[in-house]
CHARMM-style PDB file with segment names, atoms N, HN, CA, C and O in Angstrom:
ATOM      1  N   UNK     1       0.453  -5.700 -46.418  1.00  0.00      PROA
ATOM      2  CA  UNK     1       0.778  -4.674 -47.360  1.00  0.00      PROA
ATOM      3  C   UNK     1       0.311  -5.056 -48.765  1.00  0.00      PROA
ATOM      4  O   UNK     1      -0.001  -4.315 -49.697  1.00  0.00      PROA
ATOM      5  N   UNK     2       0.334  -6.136 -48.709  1.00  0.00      PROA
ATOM      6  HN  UNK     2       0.588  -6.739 -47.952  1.00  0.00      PROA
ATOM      7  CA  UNK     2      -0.566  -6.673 -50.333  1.00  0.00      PROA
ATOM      8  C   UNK     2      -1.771  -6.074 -50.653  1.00  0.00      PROA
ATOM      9  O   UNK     2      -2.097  -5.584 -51.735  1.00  0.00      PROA
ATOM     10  N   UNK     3      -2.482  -6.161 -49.508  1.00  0.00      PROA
ATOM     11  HN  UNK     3      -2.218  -6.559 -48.629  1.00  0.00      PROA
ATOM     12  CA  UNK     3      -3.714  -5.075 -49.612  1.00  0.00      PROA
ATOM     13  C   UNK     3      -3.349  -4.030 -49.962  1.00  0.00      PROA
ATOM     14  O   UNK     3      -3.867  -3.839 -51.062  1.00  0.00      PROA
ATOM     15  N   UNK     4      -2.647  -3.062 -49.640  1.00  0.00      PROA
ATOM     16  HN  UNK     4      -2.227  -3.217 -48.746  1.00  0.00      PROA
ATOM     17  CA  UNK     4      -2.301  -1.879 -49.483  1.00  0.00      PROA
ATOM     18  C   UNK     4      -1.850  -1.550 -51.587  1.00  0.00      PROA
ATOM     19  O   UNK     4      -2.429  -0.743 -52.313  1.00  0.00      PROA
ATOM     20  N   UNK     5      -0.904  -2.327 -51.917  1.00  0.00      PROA
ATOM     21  HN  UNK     5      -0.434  -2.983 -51.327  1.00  0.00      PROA
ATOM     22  CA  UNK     5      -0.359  -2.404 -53.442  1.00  0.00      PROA
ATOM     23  C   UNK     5      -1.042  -2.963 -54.046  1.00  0.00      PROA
ATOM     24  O   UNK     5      -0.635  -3.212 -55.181  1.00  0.00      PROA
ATOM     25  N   UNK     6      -2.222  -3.398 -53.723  1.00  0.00      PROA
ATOM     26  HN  UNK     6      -2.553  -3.196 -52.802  1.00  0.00      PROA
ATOM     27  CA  UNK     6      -3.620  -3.803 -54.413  1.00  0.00      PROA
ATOM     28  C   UNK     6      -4.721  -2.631 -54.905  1.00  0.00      PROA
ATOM     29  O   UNK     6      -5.434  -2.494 -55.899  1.00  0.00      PROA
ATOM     30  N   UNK     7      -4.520  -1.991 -53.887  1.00  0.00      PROA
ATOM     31  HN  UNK     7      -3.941  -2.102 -53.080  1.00  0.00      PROA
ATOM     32  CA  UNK     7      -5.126  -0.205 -53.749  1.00  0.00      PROA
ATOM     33  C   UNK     7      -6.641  -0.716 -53.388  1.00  0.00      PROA
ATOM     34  O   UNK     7      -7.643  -0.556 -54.086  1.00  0.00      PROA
ATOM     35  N   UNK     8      -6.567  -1.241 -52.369  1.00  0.00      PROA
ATOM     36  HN  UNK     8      -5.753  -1.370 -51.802  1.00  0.00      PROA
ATOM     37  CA  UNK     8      -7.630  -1.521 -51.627  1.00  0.00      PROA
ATOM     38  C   UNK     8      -8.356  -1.077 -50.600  1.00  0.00      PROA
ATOM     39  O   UNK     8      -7.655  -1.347 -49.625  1.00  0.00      PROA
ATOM     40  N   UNK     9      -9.734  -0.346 -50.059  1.00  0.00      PROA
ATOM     41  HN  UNK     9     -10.304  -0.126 -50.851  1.00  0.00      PROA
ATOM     42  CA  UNK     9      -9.565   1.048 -49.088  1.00  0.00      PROA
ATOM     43  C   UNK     9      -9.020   0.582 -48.026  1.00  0.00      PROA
ATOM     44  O   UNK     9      -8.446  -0.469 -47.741  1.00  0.00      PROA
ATOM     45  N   UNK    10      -9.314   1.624 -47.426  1.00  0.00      PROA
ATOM     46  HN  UNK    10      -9.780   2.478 -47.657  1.00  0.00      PROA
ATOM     47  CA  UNK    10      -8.029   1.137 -46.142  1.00  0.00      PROA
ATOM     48  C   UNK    10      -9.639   0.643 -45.037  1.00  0.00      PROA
ATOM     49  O   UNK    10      -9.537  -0.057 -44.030  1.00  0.00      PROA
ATOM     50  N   UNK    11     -10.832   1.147 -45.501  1.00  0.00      PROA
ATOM     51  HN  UNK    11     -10.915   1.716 -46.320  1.00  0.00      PROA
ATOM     52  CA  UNK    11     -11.927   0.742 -44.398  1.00  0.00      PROA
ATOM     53  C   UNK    11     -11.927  -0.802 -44.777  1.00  0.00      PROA
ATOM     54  O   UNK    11     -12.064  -1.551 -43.810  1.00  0.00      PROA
ATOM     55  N   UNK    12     -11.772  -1.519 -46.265  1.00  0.00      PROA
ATOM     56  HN  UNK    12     -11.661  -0.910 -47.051  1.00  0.00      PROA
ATOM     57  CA  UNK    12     -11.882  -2.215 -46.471  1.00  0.00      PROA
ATOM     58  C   UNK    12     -10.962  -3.668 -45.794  1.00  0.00      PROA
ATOM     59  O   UNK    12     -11.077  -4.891 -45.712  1.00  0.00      PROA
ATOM     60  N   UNK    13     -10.066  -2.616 -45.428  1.00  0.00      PROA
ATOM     61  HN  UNK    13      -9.972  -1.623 -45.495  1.00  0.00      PROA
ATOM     62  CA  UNK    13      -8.789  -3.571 -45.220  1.00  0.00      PROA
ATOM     63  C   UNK    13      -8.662  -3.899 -43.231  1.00  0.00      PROA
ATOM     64  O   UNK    13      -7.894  -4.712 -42.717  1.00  0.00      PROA
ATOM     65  N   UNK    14      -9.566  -3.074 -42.549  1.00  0.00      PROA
ATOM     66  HN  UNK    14     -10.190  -2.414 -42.967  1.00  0.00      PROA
ATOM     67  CA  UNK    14      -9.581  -2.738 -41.340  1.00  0.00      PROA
ATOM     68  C   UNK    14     -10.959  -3.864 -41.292  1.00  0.00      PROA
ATOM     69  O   UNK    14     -11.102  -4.594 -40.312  1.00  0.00      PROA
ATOM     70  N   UNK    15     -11.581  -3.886 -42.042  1.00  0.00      PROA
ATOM     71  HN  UNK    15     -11.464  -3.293 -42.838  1.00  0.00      PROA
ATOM     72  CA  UNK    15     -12.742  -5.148 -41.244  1.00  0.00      PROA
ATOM     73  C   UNK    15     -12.139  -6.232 -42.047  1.00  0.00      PROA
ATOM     74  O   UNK    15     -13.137  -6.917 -42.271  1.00  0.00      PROA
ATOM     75  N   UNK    16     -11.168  -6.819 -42.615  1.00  0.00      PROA
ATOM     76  HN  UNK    16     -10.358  -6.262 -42.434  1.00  0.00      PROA
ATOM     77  CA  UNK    16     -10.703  -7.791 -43.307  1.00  0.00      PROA
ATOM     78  C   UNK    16      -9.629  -8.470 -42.074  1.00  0.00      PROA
ATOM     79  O   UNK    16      -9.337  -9.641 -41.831  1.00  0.00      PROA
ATOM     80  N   UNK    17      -9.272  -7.384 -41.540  1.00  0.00      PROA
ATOM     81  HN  UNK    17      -9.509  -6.432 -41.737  1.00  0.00      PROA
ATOM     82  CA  UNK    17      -8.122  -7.557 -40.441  1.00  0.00      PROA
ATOM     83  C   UNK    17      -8.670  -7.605 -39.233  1.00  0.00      PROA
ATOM     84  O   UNK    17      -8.194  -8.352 -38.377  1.00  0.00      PROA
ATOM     85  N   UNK    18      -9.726  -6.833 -38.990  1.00  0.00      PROA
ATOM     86  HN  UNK    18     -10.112  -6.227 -39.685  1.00  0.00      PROA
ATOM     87  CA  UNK    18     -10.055  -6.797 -37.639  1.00  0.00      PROA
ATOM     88  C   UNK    18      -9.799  -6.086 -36.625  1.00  0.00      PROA
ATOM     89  O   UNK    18      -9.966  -6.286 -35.422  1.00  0.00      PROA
ATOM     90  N   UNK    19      -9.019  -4.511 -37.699  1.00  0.00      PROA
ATOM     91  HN  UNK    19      -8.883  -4.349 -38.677  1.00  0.00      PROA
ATOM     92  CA  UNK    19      -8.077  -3.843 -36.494  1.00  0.00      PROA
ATOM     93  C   UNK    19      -9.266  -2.658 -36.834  1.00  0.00      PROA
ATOM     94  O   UNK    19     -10.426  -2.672 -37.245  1.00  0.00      PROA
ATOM     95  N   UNK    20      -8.284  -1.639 -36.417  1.00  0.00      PROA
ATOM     96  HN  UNK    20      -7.342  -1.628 -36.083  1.00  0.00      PROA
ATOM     97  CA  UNK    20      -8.797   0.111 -36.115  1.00  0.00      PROA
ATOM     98  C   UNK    20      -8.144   0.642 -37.294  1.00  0.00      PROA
ATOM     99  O   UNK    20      -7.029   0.281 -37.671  1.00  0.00      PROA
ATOM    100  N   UNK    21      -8.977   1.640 -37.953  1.00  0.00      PROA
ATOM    101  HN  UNK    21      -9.883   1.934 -37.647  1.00  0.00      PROA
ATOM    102  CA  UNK    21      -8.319   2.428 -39.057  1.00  0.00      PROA
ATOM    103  C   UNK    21      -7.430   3.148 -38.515  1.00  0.00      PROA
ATOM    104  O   UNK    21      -6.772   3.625 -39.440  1.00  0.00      PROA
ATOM    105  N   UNK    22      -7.098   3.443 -37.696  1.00  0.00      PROA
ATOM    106  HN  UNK    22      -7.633   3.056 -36.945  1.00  0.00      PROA
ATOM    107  CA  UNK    22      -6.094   4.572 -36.649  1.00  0.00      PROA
ATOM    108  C   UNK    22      -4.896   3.139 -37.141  1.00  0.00      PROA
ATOM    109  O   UNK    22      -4.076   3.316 -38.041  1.00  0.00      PROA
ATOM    110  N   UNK    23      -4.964   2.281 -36.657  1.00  0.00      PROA
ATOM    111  HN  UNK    23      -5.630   2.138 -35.925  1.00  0.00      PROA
ATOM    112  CA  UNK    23      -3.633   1.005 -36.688  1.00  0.00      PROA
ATOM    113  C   UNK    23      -3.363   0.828 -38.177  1.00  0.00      PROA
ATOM    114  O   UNK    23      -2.209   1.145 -38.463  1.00  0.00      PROA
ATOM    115  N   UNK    24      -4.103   0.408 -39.216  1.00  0.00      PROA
ATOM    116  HN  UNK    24      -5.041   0.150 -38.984  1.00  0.00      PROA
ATOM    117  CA  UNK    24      -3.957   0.587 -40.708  1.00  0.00      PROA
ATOM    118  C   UNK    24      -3.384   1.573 -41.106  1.00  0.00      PROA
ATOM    119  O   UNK    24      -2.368   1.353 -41.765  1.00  0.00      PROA
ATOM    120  N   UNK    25      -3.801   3.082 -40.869  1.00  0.00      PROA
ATOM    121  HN  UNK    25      -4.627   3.261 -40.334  1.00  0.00      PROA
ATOM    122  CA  UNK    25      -3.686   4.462 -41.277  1.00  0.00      PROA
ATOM    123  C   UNK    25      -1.850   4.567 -40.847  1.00  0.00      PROA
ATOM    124  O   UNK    25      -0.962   5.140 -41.478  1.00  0.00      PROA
ATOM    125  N   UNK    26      -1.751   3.717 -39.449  1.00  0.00      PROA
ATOM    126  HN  UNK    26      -2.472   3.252 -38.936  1.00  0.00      PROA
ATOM    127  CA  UNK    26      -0.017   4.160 -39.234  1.00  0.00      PROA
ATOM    128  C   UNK    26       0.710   3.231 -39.514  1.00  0.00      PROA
ATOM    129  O   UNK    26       1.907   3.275 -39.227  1.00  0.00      PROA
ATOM    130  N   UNK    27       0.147   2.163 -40.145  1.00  0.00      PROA
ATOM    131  HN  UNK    27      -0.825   2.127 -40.378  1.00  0.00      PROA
ATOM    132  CA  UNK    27       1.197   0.557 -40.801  1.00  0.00      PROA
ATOM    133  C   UNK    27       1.426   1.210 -41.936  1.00  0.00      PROA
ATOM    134  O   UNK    27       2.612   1.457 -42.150  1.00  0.00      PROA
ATOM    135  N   UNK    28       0.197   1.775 -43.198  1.00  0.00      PROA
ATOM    136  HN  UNK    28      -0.767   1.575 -43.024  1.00  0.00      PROA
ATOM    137  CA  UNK    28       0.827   2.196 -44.425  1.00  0.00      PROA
ATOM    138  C   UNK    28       1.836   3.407 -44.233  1.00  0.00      PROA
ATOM    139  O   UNK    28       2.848   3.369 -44.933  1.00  0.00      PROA
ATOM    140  N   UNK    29       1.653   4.615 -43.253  1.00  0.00      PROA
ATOM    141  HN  UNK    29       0.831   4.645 -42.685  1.00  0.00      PROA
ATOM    142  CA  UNK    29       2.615   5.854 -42.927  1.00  0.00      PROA
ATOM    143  C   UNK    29       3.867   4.574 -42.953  1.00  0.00      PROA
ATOM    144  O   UNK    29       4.610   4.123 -43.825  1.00  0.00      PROA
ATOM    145  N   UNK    30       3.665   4.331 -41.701  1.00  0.00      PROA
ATOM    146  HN  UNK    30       3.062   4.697 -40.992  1.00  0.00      PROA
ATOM    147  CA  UNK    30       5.439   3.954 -41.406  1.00  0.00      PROA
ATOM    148  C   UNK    30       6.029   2.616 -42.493  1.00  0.00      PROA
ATOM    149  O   UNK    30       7.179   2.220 -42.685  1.00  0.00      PROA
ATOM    150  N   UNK    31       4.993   2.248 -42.951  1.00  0.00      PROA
ATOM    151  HN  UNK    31       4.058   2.570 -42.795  1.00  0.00      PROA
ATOM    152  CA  UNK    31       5.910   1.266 -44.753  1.00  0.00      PROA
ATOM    153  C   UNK    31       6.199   2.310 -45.512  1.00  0.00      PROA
ATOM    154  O   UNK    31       7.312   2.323 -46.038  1.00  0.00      PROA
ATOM    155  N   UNK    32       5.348   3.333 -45.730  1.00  0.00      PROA
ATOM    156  HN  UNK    32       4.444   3.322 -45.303  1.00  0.00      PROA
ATOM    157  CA  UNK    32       6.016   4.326 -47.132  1.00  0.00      PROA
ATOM    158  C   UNK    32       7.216   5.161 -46.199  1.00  0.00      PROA
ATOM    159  O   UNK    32       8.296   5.622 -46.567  1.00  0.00      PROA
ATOM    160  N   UNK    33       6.842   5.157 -45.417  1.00  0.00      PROA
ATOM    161  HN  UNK    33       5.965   4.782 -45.118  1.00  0.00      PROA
ATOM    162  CA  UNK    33       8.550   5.909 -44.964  1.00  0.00      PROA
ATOM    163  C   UNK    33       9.920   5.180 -44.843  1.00  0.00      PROA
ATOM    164  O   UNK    33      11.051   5.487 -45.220  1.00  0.00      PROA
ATOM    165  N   UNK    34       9.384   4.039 -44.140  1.00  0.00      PROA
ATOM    166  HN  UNK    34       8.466   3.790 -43.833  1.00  0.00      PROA
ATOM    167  CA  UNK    34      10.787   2.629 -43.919  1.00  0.00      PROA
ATOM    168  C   UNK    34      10.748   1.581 -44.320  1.00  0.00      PROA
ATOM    169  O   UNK    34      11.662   0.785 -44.109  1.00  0.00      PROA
ATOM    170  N   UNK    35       9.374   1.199 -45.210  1.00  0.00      PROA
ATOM    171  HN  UNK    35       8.631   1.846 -45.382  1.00  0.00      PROA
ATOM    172  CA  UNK    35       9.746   0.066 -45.850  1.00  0.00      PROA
ATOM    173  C   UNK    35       9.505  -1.148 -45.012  1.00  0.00      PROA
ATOM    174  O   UNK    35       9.447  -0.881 -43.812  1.00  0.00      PROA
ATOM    175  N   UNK    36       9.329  -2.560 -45.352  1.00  0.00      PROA
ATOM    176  HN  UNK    36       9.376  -2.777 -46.327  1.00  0.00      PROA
ATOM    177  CA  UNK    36       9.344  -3.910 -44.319  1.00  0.00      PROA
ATOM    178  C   UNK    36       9.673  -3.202 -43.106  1.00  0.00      PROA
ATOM    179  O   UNK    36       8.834  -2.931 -42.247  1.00  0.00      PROA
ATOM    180  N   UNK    37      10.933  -2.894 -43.035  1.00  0.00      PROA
ATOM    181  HN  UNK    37      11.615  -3.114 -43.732  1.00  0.00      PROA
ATOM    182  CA  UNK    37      11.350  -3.008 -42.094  1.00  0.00      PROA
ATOM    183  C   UNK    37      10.993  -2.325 -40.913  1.00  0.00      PROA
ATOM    184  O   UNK    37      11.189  -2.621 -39.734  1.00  0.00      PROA
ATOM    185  N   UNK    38      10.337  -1.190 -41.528  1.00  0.00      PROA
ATOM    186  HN  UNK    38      10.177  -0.950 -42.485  1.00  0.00      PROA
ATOM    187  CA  UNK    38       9.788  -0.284 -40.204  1.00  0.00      PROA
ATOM    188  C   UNK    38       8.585  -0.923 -39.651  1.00  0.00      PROA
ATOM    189  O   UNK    38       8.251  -0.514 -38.538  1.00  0.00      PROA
ATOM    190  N   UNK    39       7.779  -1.943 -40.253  1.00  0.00      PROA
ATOM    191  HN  UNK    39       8.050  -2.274 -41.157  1.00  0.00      PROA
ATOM    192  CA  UNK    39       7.107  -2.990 -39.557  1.00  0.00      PROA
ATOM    193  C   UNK    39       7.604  -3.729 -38.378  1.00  0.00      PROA
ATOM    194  O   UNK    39       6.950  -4.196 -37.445  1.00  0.00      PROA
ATOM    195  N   UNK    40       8.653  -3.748 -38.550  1.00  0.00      PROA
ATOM    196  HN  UNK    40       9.184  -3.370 -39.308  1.00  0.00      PROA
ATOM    197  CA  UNK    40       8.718  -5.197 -37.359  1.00  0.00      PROA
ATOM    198  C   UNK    40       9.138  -4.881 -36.537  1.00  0.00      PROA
ATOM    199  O   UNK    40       9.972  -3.977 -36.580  1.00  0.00      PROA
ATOM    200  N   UNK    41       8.765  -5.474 -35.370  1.00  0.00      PROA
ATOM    201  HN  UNK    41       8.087  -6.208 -35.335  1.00  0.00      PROA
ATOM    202  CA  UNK    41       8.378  -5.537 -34.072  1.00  0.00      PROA
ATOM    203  C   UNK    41       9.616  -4.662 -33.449  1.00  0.00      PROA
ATOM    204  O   UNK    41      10.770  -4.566 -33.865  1.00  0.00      PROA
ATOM    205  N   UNK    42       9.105  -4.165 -32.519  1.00  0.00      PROA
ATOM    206  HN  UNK    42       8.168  -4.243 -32.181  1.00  0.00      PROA
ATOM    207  CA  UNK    42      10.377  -3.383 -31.725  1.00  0.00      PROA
ATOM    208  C   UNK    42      10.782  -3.490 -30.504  1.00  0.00      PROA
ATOM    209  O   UNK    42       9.898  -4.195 -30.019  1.00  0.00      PROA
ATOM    210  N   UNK    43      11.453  -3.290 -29.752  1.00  0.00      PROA
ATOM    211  HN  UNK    43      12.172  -2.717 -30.146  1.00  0.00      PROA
ATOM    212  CA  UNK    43      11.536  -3.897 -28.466  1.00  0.00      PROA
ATOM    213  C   UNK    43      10.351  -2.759 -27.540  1.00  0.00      PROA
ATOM    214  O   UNK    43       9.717  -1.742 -27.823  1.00  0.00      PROA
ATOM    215  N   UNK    44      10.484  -3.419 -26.625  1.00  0.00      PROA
ATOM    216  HN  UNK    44      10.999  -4.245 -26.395  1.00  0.00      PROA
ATOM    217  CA  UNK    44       9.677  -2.671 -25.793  1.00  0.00      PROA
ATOM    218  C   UNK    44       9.701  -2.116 -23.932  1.00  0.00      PROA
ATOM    219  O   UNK    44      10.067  -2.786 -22.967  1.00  0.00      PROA
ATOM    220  N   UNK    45       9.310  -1.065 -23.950  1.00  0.00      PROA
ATOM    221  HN  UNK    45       9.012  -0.521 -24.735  1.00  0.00      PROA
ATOM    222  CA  UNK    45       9.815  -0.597 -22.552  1.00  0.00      PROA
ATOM    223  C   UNK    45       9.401  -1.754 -21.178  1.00  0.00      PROA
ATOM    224  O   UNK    45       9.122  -2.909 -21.500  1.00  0.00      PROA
ATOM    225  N   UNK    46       9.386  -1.385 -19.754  1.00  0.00      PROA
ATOM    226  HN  UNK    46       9.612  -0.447 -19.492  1.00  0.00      PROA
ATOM    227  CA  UNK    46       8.516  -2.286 -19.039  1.00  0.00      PROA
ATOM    228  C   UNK    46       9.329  -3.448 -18.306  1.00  0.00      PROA
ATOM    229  O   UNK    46      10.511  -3.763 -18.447  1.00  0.00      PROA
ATOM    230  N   UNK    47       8.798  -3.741 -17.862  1.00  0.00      PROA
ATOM    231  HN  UNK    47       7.838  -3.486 -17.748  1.00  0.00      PROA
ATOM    232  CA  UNK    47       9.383  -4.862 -16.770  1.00  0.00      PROA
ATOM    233  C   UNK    47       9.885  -5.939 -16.775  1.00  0.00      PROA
ATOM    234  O   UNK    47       9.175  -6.906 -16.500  1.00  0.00      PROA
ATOM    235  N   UNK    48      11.112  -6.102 -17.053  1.00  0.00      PROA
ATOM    236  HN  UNK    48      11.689  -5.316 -17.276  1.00  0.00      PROA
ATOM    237  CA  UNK    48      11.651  -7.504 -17.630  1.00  0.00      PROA
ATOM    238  C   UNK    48      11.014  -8.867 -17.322  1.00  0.00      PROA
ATOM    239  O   UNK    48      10.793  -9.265 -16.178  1.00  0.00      PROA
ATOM    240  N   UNK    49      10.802  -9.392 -18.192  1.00  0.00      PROA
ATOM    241  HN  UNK    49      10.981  -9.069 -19.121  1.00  0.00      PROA
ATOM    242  CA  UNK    49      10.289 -10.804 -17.933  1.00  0.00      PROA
ATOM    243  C   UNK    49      11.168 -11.545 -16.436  1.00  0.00      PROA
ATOM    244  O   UNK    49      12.299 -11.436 -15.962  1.00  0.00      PROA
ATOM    245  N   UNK    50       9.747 -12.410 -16.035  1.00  0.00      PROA
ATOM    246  HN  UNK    50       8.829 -12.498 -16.421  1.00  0.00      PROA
ATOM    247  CA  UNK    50      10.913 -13.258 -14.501  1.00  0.00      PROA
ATOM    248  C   UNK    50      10.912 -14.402 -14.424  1.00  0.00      PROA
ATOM    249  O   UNK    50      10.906 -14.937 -13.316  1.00  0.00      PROA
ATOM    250  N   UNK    51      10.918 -15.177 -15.655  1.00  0.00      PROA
ATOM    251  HN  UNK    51      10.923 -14.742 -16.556  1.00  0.00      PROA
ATOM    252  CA  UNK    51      10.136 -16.684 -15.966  1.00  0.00      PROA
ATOM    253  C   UNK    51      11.672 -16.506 -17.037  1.00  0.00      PROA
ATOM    254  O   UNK    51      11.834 -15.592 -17.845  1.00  0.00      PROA
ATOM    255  N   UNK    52      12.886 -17.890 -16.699  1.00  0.00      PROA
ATOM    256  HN  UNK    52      12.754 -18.633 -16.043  1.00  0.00      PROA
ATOM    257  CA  UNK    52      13.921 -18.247 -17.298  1.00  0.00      PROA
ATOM    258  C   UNK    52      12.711 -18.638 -18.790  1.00  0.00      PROA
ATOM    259  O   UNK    52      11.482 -18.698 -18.799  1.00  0.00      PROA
ATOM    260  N   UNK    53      13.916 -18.878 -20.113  1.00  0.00      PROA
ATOM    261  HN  UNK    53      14.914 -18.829 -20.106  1.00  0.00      PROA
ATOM    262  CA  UNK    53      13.343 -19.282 -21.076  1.00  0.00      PROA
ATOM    263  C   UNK    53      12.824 -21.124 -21.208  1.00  0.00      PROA
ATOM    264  O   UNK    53      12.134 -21.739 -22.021  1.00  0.00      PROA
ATOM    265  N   UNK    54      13.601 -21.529 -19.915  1.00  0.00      PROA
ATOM    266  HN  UNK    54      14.161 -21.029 -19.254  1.00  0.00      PROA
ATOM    267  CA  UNK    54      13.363 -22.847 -19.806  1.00  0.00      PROA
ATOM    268  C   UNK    54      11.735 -23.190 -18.978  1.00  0.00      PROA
ATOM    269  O   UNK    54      11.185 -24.291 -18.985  1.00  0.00      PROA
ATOM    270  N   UNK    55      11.270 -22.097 -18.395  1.00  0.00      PROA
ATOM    271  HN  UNK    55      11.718 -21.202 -18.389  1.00  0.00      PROA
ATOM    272  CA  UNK    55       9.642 -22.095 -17.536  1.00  0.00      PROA
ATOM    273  C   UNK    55       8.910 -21.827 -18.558  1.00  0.00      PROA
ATOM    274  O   UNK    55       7.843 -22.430 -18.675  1.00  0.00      PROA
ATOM    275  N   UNK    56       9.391 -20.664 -19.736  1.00  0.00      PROA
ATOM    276  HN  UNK    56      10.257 -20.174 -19.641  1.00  0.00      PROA
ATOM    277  CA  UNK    56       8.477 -20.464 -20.727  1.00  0.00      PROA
ATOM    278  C   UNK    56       8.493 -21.792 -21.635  1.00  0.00      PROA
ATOM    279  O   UNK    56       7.528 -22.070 -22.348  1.00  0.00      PROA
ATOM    280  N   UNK    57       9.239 -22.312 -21.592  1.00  0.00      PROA
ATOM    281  HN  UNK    57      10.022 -22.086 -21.013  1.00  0.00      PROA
ATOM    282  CA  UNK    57       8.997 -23.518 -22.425  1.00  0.00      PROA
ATOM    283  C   UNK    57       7.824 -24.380 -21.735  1.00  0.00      PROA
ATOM    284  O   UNK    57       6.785 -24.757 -22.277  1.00  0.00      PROA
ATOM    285  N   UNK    58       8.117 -24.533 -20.808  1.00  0.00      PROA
ATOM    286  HN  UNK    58       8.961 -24.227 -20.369  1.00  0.00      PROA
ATOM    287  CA  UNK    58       6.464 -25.785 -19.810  1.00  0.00      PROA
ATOM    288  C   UNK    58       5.494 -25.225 -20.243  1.00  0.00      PROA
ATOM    289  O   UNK    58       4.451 -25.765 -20.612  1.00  0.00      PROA
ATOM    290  N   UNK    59       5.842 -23.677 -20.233  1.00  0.00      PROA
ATOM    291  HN  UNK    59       6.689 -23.238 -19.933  1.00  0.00      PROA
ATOM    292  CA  UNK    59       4.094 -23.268 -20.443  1.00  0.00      PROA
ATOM    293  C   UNK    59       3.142 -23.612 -21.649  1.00  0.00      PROA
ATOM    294  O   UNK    59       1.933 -23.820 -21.757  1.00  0.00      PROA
ATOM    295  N   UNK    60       4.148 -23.584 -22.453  1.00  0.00      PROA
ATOM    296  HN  UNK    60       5.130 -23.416 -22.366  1.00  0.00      PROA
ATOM    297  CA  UNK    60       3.837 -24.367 -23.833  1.00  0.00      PROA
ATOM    298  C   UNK    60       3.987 -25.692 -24.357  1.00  0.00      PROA
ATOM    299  OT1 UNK    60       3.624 -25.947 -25.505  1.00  0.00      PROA
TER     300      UNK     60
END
């Protein structure tokens, strides 16, 4: 978002990042509507993990 309160284009900010202007175009929407917080991460639908947190640990 520093970019963003920098007033930096948003094409500019999409090859800086590496994303899609479609993904930029809906990070600044949903900050001017909610702020940080509507950034972060959300849970998500789908198939519960089947690996205890103690297997995810080996993996790493």
């Amino acid at each position: 978002m520093a970019h963003i309160k920098e007033d930096k284009p948003h094409i500019q900010i999409t090859k800086y990042l590496k994303v899609s202007r479609t993904s930029v175009n809906k990070w600044v929407s949903v900050f001017l509507e909610e702020g940080l917080a509507g950034l972060q991460e959300k849970p998500r639908g789908g198939r519960p993990a089947f690996l205890t947190p103690k297997q995810r640990e080996q993996l790493y």
